[in-house]
């Protein structure tokens, strides 16, 4: 493990990790579902709520200006975090799910024609499947699915073979929430771009685990959630290339997104406000900015190396247990390990682990088509964050061994 990476000091920043669950020290290994918040995020939100809160973009009074300044400073923080060219390209939404729905409803419905095609991968979360199905149903476009190999990596040749004259968009996950695969996003985007095809990446499982540079990746859209990046729930970000967002119609109407309104018609506000109807999650944006400060101070490459070490440790130790099968062994994986134990339903496994203080996710992980492909109803999944330790991986492995003794 990286000697300069002081995980005990990092853990001390997270009040929620200090407690016992079911009489055991908590091993929180469900970071793929949601991460915990450091004190710096809680403090930033608390300071906002106790000193700055008002509505944004409308009042002439001091608090309204302070709240607007805090909200717009958060937007600039997000821009810098993903290296977008302009804050006009940073749209605050409720989460990854809403970001993808925005593109599907706005760009999709206004652009897609019968027979057009959208290419996704076999690894997608429902959030990157269902919005496209809805857009396809409304427009007559079709969904195409790029297959994966047995190890959970994208079959790149078959992906290329799917790109044709009718392909209008490639929408893929950056990191699989089930198999942990890190997709070769730069190559995926380059291949689409050469053919004049737009790209959307679902970065929900990526942004808190490796540096993300949307200009280096060169994608057209990038979506992620604050709550998987040590920030508050109820907030997410859609990055979109400015010229594209400019050309897209709004998808929700109301306050803030308009310039003028009469009973006959309305005109739209500038970017990014055109896509932010209604009062936004102001304190959430402030918290997300603090989370980005926190993560960058730790160093994203250092966090990535730490999580890679935990993944290697968990993979080796779980593989040694009779009856364990790990789903996903791609060469490039994030800190996510999905597994099954022969003869034990993943939900039962999750319950036993919970009794041992180990929090994991068990289920279909909102990826039912992928589960069908794997021929499994569910898996157990441990997913790592910046504060997890080698001792917690040991605790997980001991609890799995105990479960095997109980059930097998
Ligand atoms: N995309 C991916 C790849 C995800 O992992 C998730 C959430 C989403 C989209 C949706 O994010 P939301 O914040 O809009 O809900 N994934 C999980 C998970 O793996 N377990 O719980 C939520």
Short mmCIF file of N, CA and C and ligand atoms in Angstrom, two decimals, residues 32-33 95-97 125 127 173 177 202 204-205 225 227-228 361 381, ligand 1:
data_model
loop_
_atom_site.label_atom_id
_atom_site.label_comp_id
_atom_site.label_asym_id
_atom_site.label_seq_id
_atom_site.Cartn_x
_atom_site.Cartn_y
_atom_site.Cartn_z
N UNK A 32 -20.16 1.93 -4.24
CA UNK A 32 -20.76 2.01 -5.57
C UNK A 32 -22.18 2.51 -5.49
N UNK A 33 -22.87 2.20 -4.40
CA UNK A 33 -24.25 2.68 -4.22
C UNK A 33 -24.23 4.14 -3.78
N UNK A 95 -29.07 14.08 -10.58
CA UNK A 95 -28.15 12.95 -10.49
C UNK A 95 -27.85 12.43 -11.89
N UNK A 96 -27.07 11.36 -11.94
CA UNK A 96 -26.73 10.75 -13.23
C UNK A 96 -27.99 10.41 -14.02
N UNK A 97 -28.96 9.86 -13.30
CA UNK A 97 -30.21 9.43 -13.95
C UNK A 97 -30.87 10.62 -14.65
N UNK A 125 -26.09 0.34 -16.59
CA UNK A 125 -27.08 0.53 -15.52
C UNK A 125 -28.41 0.90 -16.19
N UNK A 127 -30.19 3.27 -15.76
CA UNK A 127 -30.22 4.72 -16.04
C UNK A 127 -29.68 5.04 -17.43
N UNK A 173 -21.19 3.40 -20.27
CA UNK A 173 -20.67 3.66 -18.94
C UNK A 173 -19.15 3.81 -19.02
N UNK A 177 -20.77 -0.68 -12.92
CA UNK A 177 -21.09 -0.76 -11.49
C UNK A 177 -21.24 -2.20 -11.03
N UNK A 202 -21.49 7.67 -19.04
CA UNK A 202 -22.06 7.62 -17.71
C UNK A 202 -20.89 7.46 -16.73
N UNK A 204 -20.86 7.80 -13.44
CA UNK A 204 -21.28 7.65 -12.04
C UNK A 204 -20.24 6.91 -11.20
N UNK A 205 -19.63 5.86 -11.77
CA UNK A 205 -18.68 5.04 -11.00
C UNK A 205 -17.23 5.44 -11.26
N UNK A 225 -23.07 11.73 -10.50
CA UNK A 225 -23.84 12.06 -9.29
C UNK A 225 -22.91 12.52 -8.18
N UNK A 227 -23.51 12.19 -4.95
CA UNK A 227 -23.49 11.31 -3.76
C UNK A 227 -22.55 10.11 -3.92
N UNK A 228 -22.03 9.89 -5.13
CA UNK A 228 -21.02 8.83 -5.29
C UNK A 228 -19.61 9.46 -5.28
N UNK A 361 -23.48 -4.55 -1.17
CA UNK A 361 -24.75 -4.54 -1.89
C UNK A 361 -24.99 -5.95 -2.43
N UNK A 381 -21.78 -7.60 -3.97
CA UNK A 381 -20.79 -6.67 -4.52
C UNK A 381 -20.14 -5.84 -3.42
N1 LIG B 1 -25.01 4.79 -13.71
C1 LIG B 1 -24.22 3.96 -13.02
C2 LIG B 1 -23.06 3.31 -13.69
C3 LIG B 1 -24.51 3.72 -11.68
O1 LIG B 1 -23.73 2.89 -10.99
C4 LIG B 1 -25.63 4.36 -11.08
C5 LIG B 1 -26.03 4.09 -9.65
C6 LIG B 1 -26.39 5.25 -11.84
C7 LIG B 1 -26.06 5.43 -13.16
C8 LIG B 1 -27.53 6.01 -11.28
O2 LIG B 1 -27.08 6.99 -10.40
P1 LIG B 1 -28.11 7.92 -9.60
O3 LIG B 1 -27.26 8.69 -8.66
O4 LIG B 1 -28.80 8.76 -10.59
O5 LIG B 1 -29.06 6.98 -8.89
N2 LIG B 1 -25.61 2.84 -9.19
C9 LIG B 1 -25.96 2.24 -8.02
C10 LIG B 1 -25.40 1.03 -7.62
O6 LIG B 1 -24.56 0.40 -8.25
N3 LIG B 1 -25.96 0.68 -6.45
O7 LIG B 1 -26.84 1.63 -6.10
C11 LIG B 1 -26.85 2.61 -7.07
#
